[in-house]
Amino acid sequence: QVHLVESGGRVVQPGRSLRLSCAASGFTFRSHAMQWVRQVAGKGLEWVAVLSSNGGDQFYADPVKGRFRISRDNSKNTLFLDMNSLRIEDTATYRCAKGSASVGVTGFLDAWGQGTLVSVSS
Amino acid sequence: SYVLTQPPSMSVAPGQPATITCGGDDIGRKSVHWYQQKSGQAPLLVIDYDFHRPSGIPERFSASNSGNAATLTITTVEAGDEADYYCQVWDATSRHWVFGGGTRLSVL
């Protein structure tokens, strides 16, 4: 059974940095693209970033490009999101999601974590 | 950037059909995925690649995609279908994944 568990979310001041982790199990992690998706409480889903299975392709949403970096450690079945220069508008629950694609970054999301809350506040 | 437009909300009586639209410029040329998100839960894939229903999703869920609109249809709505529904596409031009704004389905 696929299991995704995010961690690392906390209250942080604007301008500071934070690293989120997503521990994956129940599938061959190195064979799947992975995404980060965030959601402000009571609002819709917002795509953040995607990373191909081998880490060769990575793309970012415009609001986070240049500030966030997605990466993975296939030896530890873990996905990361390094968040720099955090802004108040980055406050949200961040979920990692497993992509169906084994090559590239397309394909649907067939498993999601429960999320970790990031709150950016002074 | 590519935009997907969904109605914010709709209400349907149990046993009646519900059709949720997802509008986008020439969306018929893209592959659309649909997700259901119940209150307090993570999203769940209900339709992939325009009309394919994943294992475990009831046959009441179907979808299509053509022209400038994709649609998700629930043929006979049940109380348990009350949720937010999101469409998603990959925009190869911008190399962005895009979600629609979501449609809150209320079951009367």
Coordinates of C-alpha atoms in Angstrom, one line a residue, chain B residues 17-96:
Chain B
P17 CA -27.1 13.6 -12.0
A18 CA -24.3 16.1 -11.5
T19 CA -22.1 17.5 -14.3
I20 CA -19.1 19.5 -13.4
T21 CA -17.3 21.4 -16.2
C22 CA -13.7 22.4 -16.6
G23 CA -13.1 25.0 -19.2
G24 CA -9.8 25.8 -20.9
D25 CA -8.5 27.0 -24.3
D26 CA -8.5 23.9 -26.6
I27 CA -8.5 21.7 -23.5
G28 CA -9.7 18.8 -25.8
R29 CA -6.1 18.6 -27.0
K30 CA -4.8 18.0 -23.4
S31 CA -5.2 15.1 -21.0
V32 CA -7.5 15.9 -18.1
H33 CA -7.4 14.3 -14.7
W34 CA -10.1 14.7 -12.0
Y35 CA -9.7 14.6 -8.2
Q36 CA -12.2 14.4 -5.4
Q37 CA -11.4 16.0 -2.1
K38 CA -13.7 15.3 0.8
S39 CA -13.6 17.6 3.9
G40 CA -10.4 17.1 5.9
Q41 CA -9.0 14.5 3.5
A42 CA -6.3 14.4 0.8
P43 CA -7.5 14.4 -2.8
L44 CA -8.4 11.2 -4.5
L45 CA -8.0 10.5 -8.2
V46 CA -11.4 9.7 -9.8
I47 CA -10.7 10.0 -13.5
D48 CA -7.4 10.0 -15.4
Y49 CA -6.6 10.7 -19.0
D50 CA -10.0 12.3 -19.9
F51 CA -12.3 9.4 -19.2
H52 CA -10.5 6.5 -17.5
R53 CA -11.9 5.4 -14.2
P54 CA -9.2 4.0 -11.8
S55 CA -9.8 0.8 -9.9
G56 CA -12.2 1.2 -7.0
I57 CA -14.0 4.3 -8.4
P58 CA -17.7 3.6 -8.9
E59 CA -19.2 3.4 -12.4
R60 CA -21.4 6.4 -11.5
F61 CA -18.3 8.5 -12.3
S62 CA -17.7 9.2 -15.9
A63 CA -16.0 12.0 -17.9
S64 CA -15.3 13.4 -21.3
N65 CA -13.1 16.0 -23.0
S66 CA -13.6 17.9 -26.2
G67 CA -13.2 21.4 -27.6
N68 CA -12.9 23.9 -24.8
A69 CA -14.5 21.9 -22.0
A70 CA -14.0 18.8 -20.1
T71 CA -16.8 17.4 -18.0
L72 CA -17.1 15.1 -15.0
T73 CA -20.5 13.4 -14.6
I74 CA -21.9 11.6 -11.6
T75 CA -24.9 9.8 -13.0
T76 CA -26.8 9.3 -9.7
V77 CA -25.4 11.4 -6.9
E78 CA -25.1 9.9 -3.4
A79 CA -24.6 11.7 -0.1
G80 CA -21.1 10.4 0.0
D81 CA -20.2 12.2 -3.2
E82 CA -20.3 15.6 -1.4
A83 CA -16.8 17.0 -1.9
D84 CA -14.7 19.4 -3.8
Y85 CA -13.8 18.3 -7.4
Y86 CA -10.7 19.6 -9.2
C87 CA -9.6 19.1 -12.8
Q88 CA -5.9 19.1 -13.7
V89 CA -3.9 19.3 -16.9
W90 CA -0.2 19.5 -17.9
D91 CA 0.5 22.6 -20.0
A92 CA 3.4 21.7 -22.2
T93 CA 3.9 25.3 -23.4
S94 CA 4.6 26.7 -19.9
R95 CA 5.7 23.4 -18.5
H96 CA 3.3 23.9 -15.6

